[in-house]
PDB file of C-alpha atoms in Angstrom:
ATOM      1  CA  MET A  10     -85.554   3.201 139.343  1.00  0.00           C
ATOM      2  CA  VAL A  11     -85.718   5.489 142.463  1.00  0.00           C
ATOM      3  CA  ALA A  12     -89.182   5.943 143.736  1.00  0.00           C
ATOM      4  CA  PRO A  13     -90.377   9.752 143.391  1.00  0.00           C
ATOM      5  CA  ALA A  14     -90.944  10.053 147.058  1.00  0.00           C
ATOM      6  CA  VAL A  15     -87.410   8.818 147.795  1.00  0.00           C
ATOM      7  CA  ARG A  16     -85.941  11.414 145.279  1.00  0.00           C
ATOM      8  CA  LEU A  17     -88.003  14.102 146.944  1.00  0.00           C
ATOM      9  CA  LEU A  18     -87.021  13.126 150.501  1.00  0.00           C
ATOM     10  CA  ALA A  19     -83.257  13.392 149.503  1.00  0.00           C
ATOM     11  CA  ALA A  20     -83.925  16.931 148.502  1.00  0.00           C
ATOM     12  CA  LEU A  21     -84.780  17.890 152.023  1.00  0.00           C
ATOM     13  CA  ALA A  22     -81.166  18.291 153.017  1.00  0.00           C
ATOM     14  CA  PRO A  23     -80.793  21.932 151.851  1.00  0.00           C
ATOM     15  CA  VAL A  24     -83.559  23.174 154.132  1.00  0.00           C
ATOM     16  CA  ALA A  25     -81.515  22.470 157.485  1.00  0.00           C
ATOM     17  CA  LEU A  26     -80.488  25.519 159.268  1.00  0.00           C
ATOM     18  CA  LEU A  27     -78.577  24.307 162.366  1.00  0.00           C
ATOM     19  CA  VAL A  28     -77.844  20.702 162.174  1.00  0.00           C
ATOM     20  CA  ALA A  29     -78.257  18.000 159.533  1.00  0.00           C
ATOM     21  CA  ALA A  30     -81.547  16.251 159.979  1.00  0.00           C
ATOM     22  CA  PRO A  31     -81.890  12.435 160.011  1.00  0.00           C
ATOM     23  CA  PRO A  32     -84.012  11.053 157.092  1.00  0.00           C
ATOM     24  CA  LEU A  33     -87.703  11.507 157.833  1.00  0.00           C
ATOM     25  CA  LEU A  34     -88.409   7.768 157.256  1.00  0.00           C
ATOM     26  CA  GLY A  35     -90.240   5.174 159.314  1.00  0.00           C
ATOM     27  CA  CYS A  36     -88.807   1.695 159.832  1.00  0.00           C
ATOM     28  CA  GLY A  37     -89.267  -1.304 162.026  1.00  0.00           C
ATOM     29  CA  GLY A  38     -92.398  -2.064 164.434  1.00  0.00           C
ATOM     30  CA  GLY A  39     -95.857  -2.300 163.157  1.00  0.00           C
ATOM     31  CA  PRO A  40     -98.949  -0.232 162.641  1.00  0.00           C
ATOM     32  CA  ALA A  41    -101.018   1.557 165.318  1.00  0.00           C
ATOM     33  CA  LYS A  42    -104.682   1.095 165.579  1.00  0.00           C
ATOM     34  CA  ASP A  43    -104.998   4.487 164.076  1.00  0.00           C
ATOM     35  CA  ALA A  44    -104.384   3.701 160.272  1.00  0.00           C
ATOM     36  CA  GLY A  45    -102.730   7.064 159.919  1.00  0.00           C
ATOM     37  CA  VAL A  46     -99.987   6.329 162.340  1.00  0.00           C
ATOM     38  CA  CYS A  47     -97.269   3.889 161.367  1.00  0.00           C
ATOM     39  CA  ALA A  48     -93.731   2.913 162.070  1.00  0.00           C
ATOM     40  CA  SER A  49     -92.789   0.640 159.108  1.00  0.00           C
ATOM     41  CA  ALA A  50     -92.809   0.431 155.278  1.00  0.00           C
ATOM     42  CA  GLY A  51     -95.540  -1.744 153.699  1.00  0.00           C
ATOM     43  CA  VAL A  52     -98.363  -0.748 156.086  1.00  0.00           C
ATOM     44  CA  CYS A  53     -99.618   2.232 154.090  1.00  0.00           C
ATOM     45  CA  GLY A  54    -100.917   0.619 151.039  1.00  0.00           C
ATOM     46  CA  ALA A  55     -99.735   2.719 148.047  1.00  0.00           C
ATOM     47  CA  GLY A  56     -98.345   5.471 150.271  1.00  0.00           C
ATOM     48  CA  TYR A  57     -95.297   5.765 152.381  1.00  0.00           C
ATOM     49  CA  CYS A  58     -94.636   5.740 156.114  1.00  0.00           C
ATOM     50  CA  VAL A  59     -92.698   9.007 156.617  1.00  0.00           C
ATOM     51  CA  ALA A  60     -92.072  10.645 160.032  1.00  0.00           C
ATOM     52  CA  GLY A  61     -94.661   8.271 161.640  1.00  0.00           C
ATOM     53  CA  ARG A  62     -97.456   9.026 159.350  1.00  0.00           C
ATOM     54  CA  CYS A  63     -98.982   7.234 156.238  1.00  0.00           C
ATOM     55  CA  ARG A  64     -98.671   9.803 153.506  1.00  0.00           C
ATOM     56  CA  PRO A  65     -99.346   9.904 149.805  1.00  0.00           C
ATOM     57  CA  ALA A  66     -96.370   8.899 147.443  1.00  0.00           C
ATOM     58  CA  SER A  67     -96.329  12.546 146.155  1.00  0.00           C
ATOM     59  CA  ALA A  68     -96.324  14.157 149.630  1.00  0.00           C
ATOM     60  CA  LEU A  69     -93.326  15.287 151.586  1.00  0.00           C
ATOM     61  CA  PRO A  70     -93.147  15.831 155.445  1.00  0.00           C
ATOM     62  CA  ALA A  71     -91.147  19.087 154.588  1.00  0.00           C
ATOM     63  CA  PRO A  72     -91.220  20.964 151.229  1.00  0.00           C
ATOM     64  CA  ILE A  73     -87.825  21.593 149.601  1.00  0.00           C
ATOM     65  CA  ASP A  74     -88.447  25.459 149.731  1.00  0.00           C
ATOM     66  CA  ALA A  75     -89.101  25.357 153.442  1.00  0.00           C
ATOM     67  CA  ARG A  76     -86.465  26.661 156.112  1.00  0.00           C
ATOM     68  CA  ARG A  77     -85.849  24.627 159.111  1.00  0.00           C
ATOM     69  CA  VAL A  78     -86.150  26.022 162.596  1.00  0.00           C
ATOM     70  CA  LEU A  79     -85.220  24.036 165.662  1.00  0.00           C
ATOM     71  CA  LEU A  80     -86.626  25.344 169.192  1.00  0.00           C
ATOM     72  CA  PRO A  81     -85.671  23.969 172.580  1.00  0.00           C
ATOM     73  CA  PRO A  82     -88.618  23.855 175.203  1.00  0.00           C
ATOM     74  CA  ALA A  83     -89.111  27.146 177.192  1.00  0.00           C
ATOM     75  CA  ASP A  84     -90.493  24.919 179.919  1.00  0.00           C
ATOM     76  CA  LEU A  85     -90.594  21.150 180.386  1.00  0.00           C
ATOM     77  CA  ALA A  86     -92.371  18.913 182.917  1.00  0.00           C
ATOM     78  CA  VAL A  87     -92.396  15.081 183.257  1.00  0.00           C
ATOM     79  CA  LEU A  88     -95.545  13.722 185.066  1.00  0.00           C
ATOM     80  CA  VAL A  89     -95.499  10.046 186.075  1.00  0.00           C
ATOM     81  CA  GLU A  90     -98.798   8.350 187.303  1.00  0.00           C
ATOM     82  CA  ASP A  91     -96.933   6.162 189.845  1.00  0.00           C
ATOM     83  CA  ASP A  92     -94.923   9.009 191.323  1.00  0.00           C
ATOM     84  CA  ALA A  93     -97.920  11.180 191.907  1.00  0.00           C
ATOM     85  CA  ALA A  94     -96.719  12.257 195.363  1.00  0.00           C
ATOM     86  CA  ALA A  95     -93.283  13.118 194.076  1.00  0.00           C
ATOM     87  CA  ALA A  96     -92.034  16.844 194.042  1.00  0.00           C
ATOM     88  CA  PRO A  97     -91.774  18.407 190.569  1.00  0.00           C
ATOM     89  CA  SER A  98     -88.398  17.451 188.903  1.00  0.00           C
ATOM     90  CA  VAL A  99     -87.153  16.537 185.235  1.00  0.00           C
ATOM     91  CA  PRO A 100     -85.017  13.308 185.171  1.00  0.00           C
ATOM     92  CA  ASP A 101     -82.154  12.700 182.791  1.00  0.00           C
ATOM     93  CA  ALA A 102     -84.239  10.250 180.836  1.00  0.00           C
ATOM     94  CA  VAL A 103     -87.813   9.124 180.670  1.00  0.00           C
ATOM     95  CA  ALA A 104     -88.957   5.628 179.894  1.00  0.00           C
ATOM     96  CA  LEU A 105     -92.172   6.214 177.869  1.00  0.00           C
ATOM     97  CA  GLY A 106     -94.690   3.320 178.148  1.00  0.00           C
ATOM     98  CA  ARG A 107     -93.061   1.458 180.980  1.00  0.00           C
ATOM     99  CA  ALA A 108     -95.655  -0.575 182.763  1.00  0.00           C
ATOM    100  CA  GLY A 109     -93.878  -0.207 186.096  1.00  0.00           C
ATOM    101  CA  GLY A 110     -94.207   3.569 186.186  1.00  0.00           C
ATOM    102  CA  GLY A 111     -97.841   3.847 184.953  1.00  0.00           C
ATOM    103  CA  GLU A 112     -98.850   6.609 182.374  1.00  0.00           C
ATOM    104  CA  VAL A 113     -96.330   9.403 181.557  1.00  0.00           C
ATOM    105  CA  VAL A 114     -97.300  12.727 180.446  1.00  0.00           C
ATOM    106  CA  LEU A 115     -94.637  15.020 178.966  1.00  0.00           C
ATOM    107  CA  LEU A 116     -95.516  18.802 179.097  1.00  0.00           C
ATOM    108  CA  LEU A 117     -93.715  21.006 176.604  1.00  0.00           C
ATOM    109  CA  ARG A 118     -93.966  24.666 175.872  1.00  0.00           C
ATOM    110  CA  PHE A 119     -92.149  26.444 173.196  1.00  0.00           C
ATOM    111  CA  SER A 120     -91.473  30.238 172.286  1.00  0.00           C
ATOM    112  CA  PRO A 121     -91.890  30.379 168.536  1.00  0.00           C
ATOM    113  CA  THR A 122     -89.365  32.458 166.674  1.00  0.00           C
ATOM    114  CA  PHE A 123     -91.498  32.805 163.496  1.00  0.00           C
ATOM    115  CA  GLY A 124     -94.186  35.316 163.017  1.00  0.00           C
ATOM    116  CA  VAL A 125     -97.786  34.890 163.672  1.00  0.00           C
ATOM    117  CA  GLY A 126     -98.598  34.687 159.888  1.00  0.00           C
ATOM    118  CA  ALA A 127     -95.865  32.226 159.139  1.00  0.00           C
ATOM    119  CA  ASP A 128     -96.825  29.390 156.673  1.00  0.00           C
ATOM    120  CA  ILE A 129     -96.028  26.270 158.684  1.00  0.00           C
ATOM    121  CA  ALA A 130     -95.446  23.318 156.278  1.00  0.00           C
ATOM    122  CA  SER A 131     -94.854  20.719 158.965  1.00  0.00           C
ATOM    123  CA  ALA A 132     -93.761  20.475 162.658  1.00  0.00           C
ATOM    124  CA  PHE A 133     -92.345  17.589 164.687  1.00  0.00           C
ATOM    125  CA  VAL A 134     -91.464  17.134 168.389  1.00  0.00           C
ATOM    126  CA  VAL A 135     -88.172  15.334 168.209  1.00  0.00           C
ATOM    127  CA  LEU A 136     -87.082  13.000 170.978  1.00  0.00           C
ATOM    128  CA  GLU A 137     -83.569  11.452 171.286  1.00  0.00           C
ATOM    129  CA  PRO A 138     -83.011   8.011 172.673  1.00  0.00           C
ATOM    130  CA  ALA A 139     -81.416   7.987 175.982  1.00  0.00           C
ATOM    131  CA  PRO A 140     -77.719   6.732 175.663  1.00  0.00           C
ATOM    132  CA  MET A 141     -77.142   3.007 176.449  1.00  0.00           C
ATOM    133  CA  ALA A 142     -80.823   2.499 177.459  1.00  0.00           C
ATOM    134  CA  PRO A 143     -82.414  -1.045 176.731  1.00  0.00           C
ATOM    135  CA  PRO A 144     -84.909  -1.061 173.989  1.00  0.00           C
ATOM    136  CA  ALA A 145     -88.528  -1.475 174.657  1.00  0.00           C
ATOM    137  CA  GLU A 146     -90.028  -5.125 174.040  1.00  0.00           C
ATOM    138  CA  ARG A 147     -92.406  -3.987 171.563  1.00  0.00           C
ATOM    139  CA  ALA A 148     -93.518  -0.959 169.504  1.00  0.00           C
ATOM    140  CA  LEU A 149     -95.524   1.688 171.701  1.00  0.00           C
ATOM    141  CA  THR A 150     -98.121   4.075 170.362  1.00  0.00           C
ATOM    142  CA  LEU A 151     -97.785   7.693 171.755  1.00  0.00           C
ATOM    143  CA  GLU A 152    -100.552  10.323 171.826  1.00  0.00           C
ATOM    144  CA  VAL A 153    -100.493  14.161 171.571  1.00  0.00           C
ATOM    145  CA  ALA A 154    -102.851  16.667 173.157  1.00  0.00           C
ATOM    146  CA  ARG A 155    -102.977  20.434 173.205  1.00  0.00           C
ATOM    147  CA  ILE A 156    -102.302  21.920 176.752  1.00  0.00           C
ATOM    148  CA  LEU A 157    -105.482  24.096 177.609  1.00  0.00           C
ATOM    149  CA  GLU A 158    -104.453  26.242 180.622  1.00  0.00           C
ATOM    150  CA  PRO A 159    -101.357  27.870 181.980  1.00  0.00           C
ATOM    151  CA  TRP A 160     -98.719  25.615 183.820  1.00  0.00           C
ATOM    152  CA  ARG A 161     -95.194  25.779 185.158  1.00  0.00           C
ATOM    153  CA  SER A 162     -92.655  23.006 185.775  1.00  0.00           C
ATOM    154  CA  GLU A 163     -92.093  24.157 189.185  1.00  0.00           C
ATOM    155  CA  THR A 164     -95.625  23.301 190.372  1.00  0.00           C
ATOM    156  CA  ALA A 165     -96.910  20.731 187.916  1.00  0.00           C
ATOM    157  CA  THR A 166     -97.351  17.282 189.287  1.00  0.00           C
ATOM    158  CA  TRP A 167     -99.547  14.255 188.429  1.00  0.00           C
ATOM    159  CA  GLY A 168    -102.268  15.543 190.628  1.00  0.00           C
ATOM    160  CA  ARG A 169    -101.897  19.200 189.498  1.00  0.00           C
ATOM    161  CA  GLN A 170    -101.480  18.830 185.768  1.00  0.00           C
ATOM    162  CA  PRO A 171    -103.085  21.262 183.337  1.00  0.00           C
ATOM    163  CA  ARG A 172    -106.295  20.363 181.338  1.00  0.00           C
ATOM    164  CA  LEU A 173    -105.528  18.800 177.983  1.00  0.00           C
ATOM    165  CA  SER A 174    -107.531  18.414 174.653  1.00  0.00           C
ATOM    166  CA  ILE A 175    -108.607  14.966 173.624  1.00  0.00           C
ATOM    167  CA  PRO A 176    -105.393  12.924 172.968  1.00  0.00           C
ATOM    168  CA  GLU A 177    -104.872  11.554 169.546  1.00  0.00           C
ATOM    169  CA  ALA A 178    -102.442   8.920 168.287  1.00  0.00           C
ATOM    170  CA  ALA A 179     -99.577  10.540 166.824  1.00  0.00           C
ATOM    171  CA  ALA A 180     -96.500   8.359 166.553  1.00  0.00           C
ATOM    172  CA  ILE A 181     -94.989   4.861 167.297  1.00  0.00           C
ATOM    173  CA  ALA A 182     -91.853   4.288 169.312  1.00  0.00           C
ATOM    174  CA  ARG A 183     -90.228   1.295 167.762  1.00  0.00           C
ATOM    175  CA  PRO A 184     -87.880  -0.939 169.804  1.00  0.00           C
ATOM    176  CA  ARG A 185     -85.007  -0.885 167.295  1.00  0.00           C
ATOM    177  CA  PRO A 186     -83.017   0.682 165.828  1.00  0.00           C
ATOM    178  CA  ALA A 187     -82.355   3.416 168.475  1.00  0.00           C
ATOM    179  CA  THR A 188     -83.100   6.493 166.176  1.00  0.00           C
ATOM    180  CA  PRO A 189     -84.755   9.882 166.936  1.00  0.00           C
ATOM    181  CA  LEU A 190     -88.338   9.787 167.291  1.00  0.00           C
ATOM    182  CA  ARG A 191     -90.404  12.323 165.370  1.00  0.00           C
ATOM    183  CA  ILE A 192     -93.886  13.102 166.542  1.00  0.00           C
ATOM    184  CA  ASP A 193     -95.990  14.974 164.031  1.00  0.00           C
ATOM    185  CA  VAL A 194     -97.472  18.053 165.613  1.00  0.00           C
ATOM    186  CA  THR A 195     -98.251  20.132 162.495  1.00  0.00           C
ATOM    187  CA  SER A 196    -101.816  20.863 163.267  1.00  0.00           C
ATOM    188  CA  LEU A 197    -101.119  21.956 166.791  1.00  0.00           C
ATOM    189  CA  VAL A 198     -98.323  24.255 165.688  1.00  0.00           C
ATOM    190  CA  ARG A 199    -100.521  25.803 162.976  1.00  0.00           C
ATOM    191  CA  ASP A 200    -102.966  26.650 165.566  1.00  0.00           C
ATOM    192  CA  TRP A 201    -100.442  28.938 167.329  1.00  0.00           C
ATOM    193  CA  ALA A 202    -100.934  31.440 164.523  1.00  0.00           C
ATOM    194  CA  ARG A 203    -104.642  31.799 165.589  1.00  0.00           C
ATOM    195  CA  ARG A 204    -103.412  33.157 169.030  1.00  0.00           C
ATOM    196  CA  ARG A 205    -105.923  30.832 170.818  1.00  0.00           C
ATOM    197  CA  LYS A 206    -106.155  31.720 174.484  1.00  0.00           C
ATOM    198  CA  ASP A 207    -106.112  28.071 175.438  1.00  0.00           C
ATOM    199  CA  ASP A 208    -103.010  27.310 173.656  1.00  0.00           C
ATOM    200  CA  HIS A 209    -100.314  26.528 176.335  1.00  0.00           C
ATOM    201  CA  GLY A 210     -98.059  23.913 174.757  1.00  0.00           C
ATOM    202  CA  ILE A 211     -97.955  20.387 173.729  1.00  0.00           C
ATOM    203  CA  ALA A 212     -98.483  17.318 175.688  1.00  0.00           C
ATOM    204  CA  ILE A 213     -97.224  13.827 174.945  1.00  0.00           C
ATOM    205  CA  LEU A 214     -98.876  10.904 176.558  1.00  0.00           C
ATOM    206  CA  ALA A 215     -97.546   7.344 176.960  1.00  0.00           C
ATOM    207  CA  PRO A 216     -99.701   4.700 178.555  1.00  0.00           C
ATOM    208  CA  GLY A 217     -97.684   2.156 180.608  1.00  0.00           C
ATOM    209  CA  THR A 218     -98.020  -1.086 178.522  1.00  0.00           C
ATOM    210  CA  ASP A 219     -94.443  -2.406 178.124  1.00  0.00           C
ATOM    211  CA  ALA A 220     -92.065  -4.037 180.620  1.00  0.00           C
ATOM    212  CA  VAL A 221     -89.175  -1.796 179.729  1.00  0.00           C
ATOM    213  CA  GLY A 222     -90.414   1.168 177.846  1.00  0.00           C
ATOM    214  CA  ALA A 223     -88.892   3.490 175.216  1.00  0.00           C
ATOM    215  CA  ALA A 224     -86.227   5.659 177.141  1.00  0.00           C
ATOM    216  CA  TYR A 225     -85.760   9.133 175.773  1.00  0.00           C
ATOM    217  CA  SER A 226     -83.209  11.765 176.914  1.00  0.00           C
ATOM    218  CA  MET A 227     -84.512  15.025 178.618  1.00  0.00           C
ATOM    219  CA  GLY A 228     -81.028  16.656 178.041  1.00  0.00           C
ATOM    220  CA  ILE A 229     -80.574  17.456 181.719  1.00  0.00           C
ATOM    221  CA  SER A 230     -76.967  16.236 182.135  1.00  0.00           C
ATOM    222  CA  GLN A 231     -76.307  14.174 179.071  1.00  0.00           C
ATOM    223  CA  GLY A 232     -77.840  13.594 175.554  1.00  0.00           C
ATOM    224  CA  VAL A 233     -80.073  16.061 173.747  1.00  0.00           C
ATOM    225  CA  GLY A 234     -83.503  16.969 175.129  1.00  0.00           C
ATOM    226  CA  PRO A 235     -86.778  17.374 173.349  1.00  0.00           C
ATOM    227  CA  ARG A 236     -87.007  19.959 170.662  1.00  0.00           C
ATOM    228  CA  LEU A 237     -89.494  21.323 168.186  1.00  0.00           C
ATOM    229  CA  GLU A 238     -88.565  20.925 164.539  1.00  0.00           C
ATOM    230  CA  VAL A 239     -90.536  23.430 162.452  1.00  0.00           C
ATOM    231  CA  TYR A 240     -90.458  23.724 158.574  1.00  0.00           C
ATOM    232  CA  VAL A 241     -91.567  27.224 157.588  1.00  0.00           C
ATOM    233  CA  ARG A 242     -92.223  28.579 154.113  1.00  0.00           C
TER     234      ARG A 242
END
C-alpha cells in the first residue's frame, strides 16, 4: 500500500507553472542538531523528511491547489570570510561549508510577483549543484536569516555586510546524490506581506566545517543560479 503522504506528494506535479519540479523529498545524510531539520528518511519518527524538514505524515510542502512561482534573484552577493579584502564579485560556483574558505554568507533579494495579500503556502530557496564538482565529505547544516538593512552586490563585502536576524538551521546539504537543495524559507516570505521596513532579502549562512564543501552554481556562465520557489494559493 502506498503511504498517504507519498500519494499526496505525487499530486504536486500539476502545480508547476514553468518547469517540472523535482520531488520534494529528503534522502541521504543525517539529522541536524535542530530536530526539525533533516536530510534522510527514518529520522523524523512518525513523520516524513520532506524538503529538508520533518513534517507530519498528513502535511504537504505544497498543497495541490497552489500555483508555483519561480523567481530569480533581483540581486545576489557572495561573502566569504577568508576573502574579506576581495572586491565584490559573484563566482560561477560557491563551495558552501568548505573549511579552507571560512564562513560563507549568500545574500539574496527577490522582487515578488504575487500580491501583498497573497496566501503563501510554502517557499524554498533552490540551489543547483555545480556541474562536475566533487561532493562534500559529510552532510552540512545551512542556516537562514532575514536581511535587516539595504544592501547592493556592488558594495557588499565581508567587512561591509548588512545586519542579519538571528540565523536558524534550515536545511542539510547532503554529499550524495547531487540533487537540487531546497531550503525552507516559508516564514520569511510570509513576512513580506507585512511590508516590514527591515525586510531586505534572505541570507544563507554556511560555516566552514568540511574539507571540500558543497558546491552550488551561481548561474553566471553555466548551470542554474539560485531561485525562489513559492507556492501561492
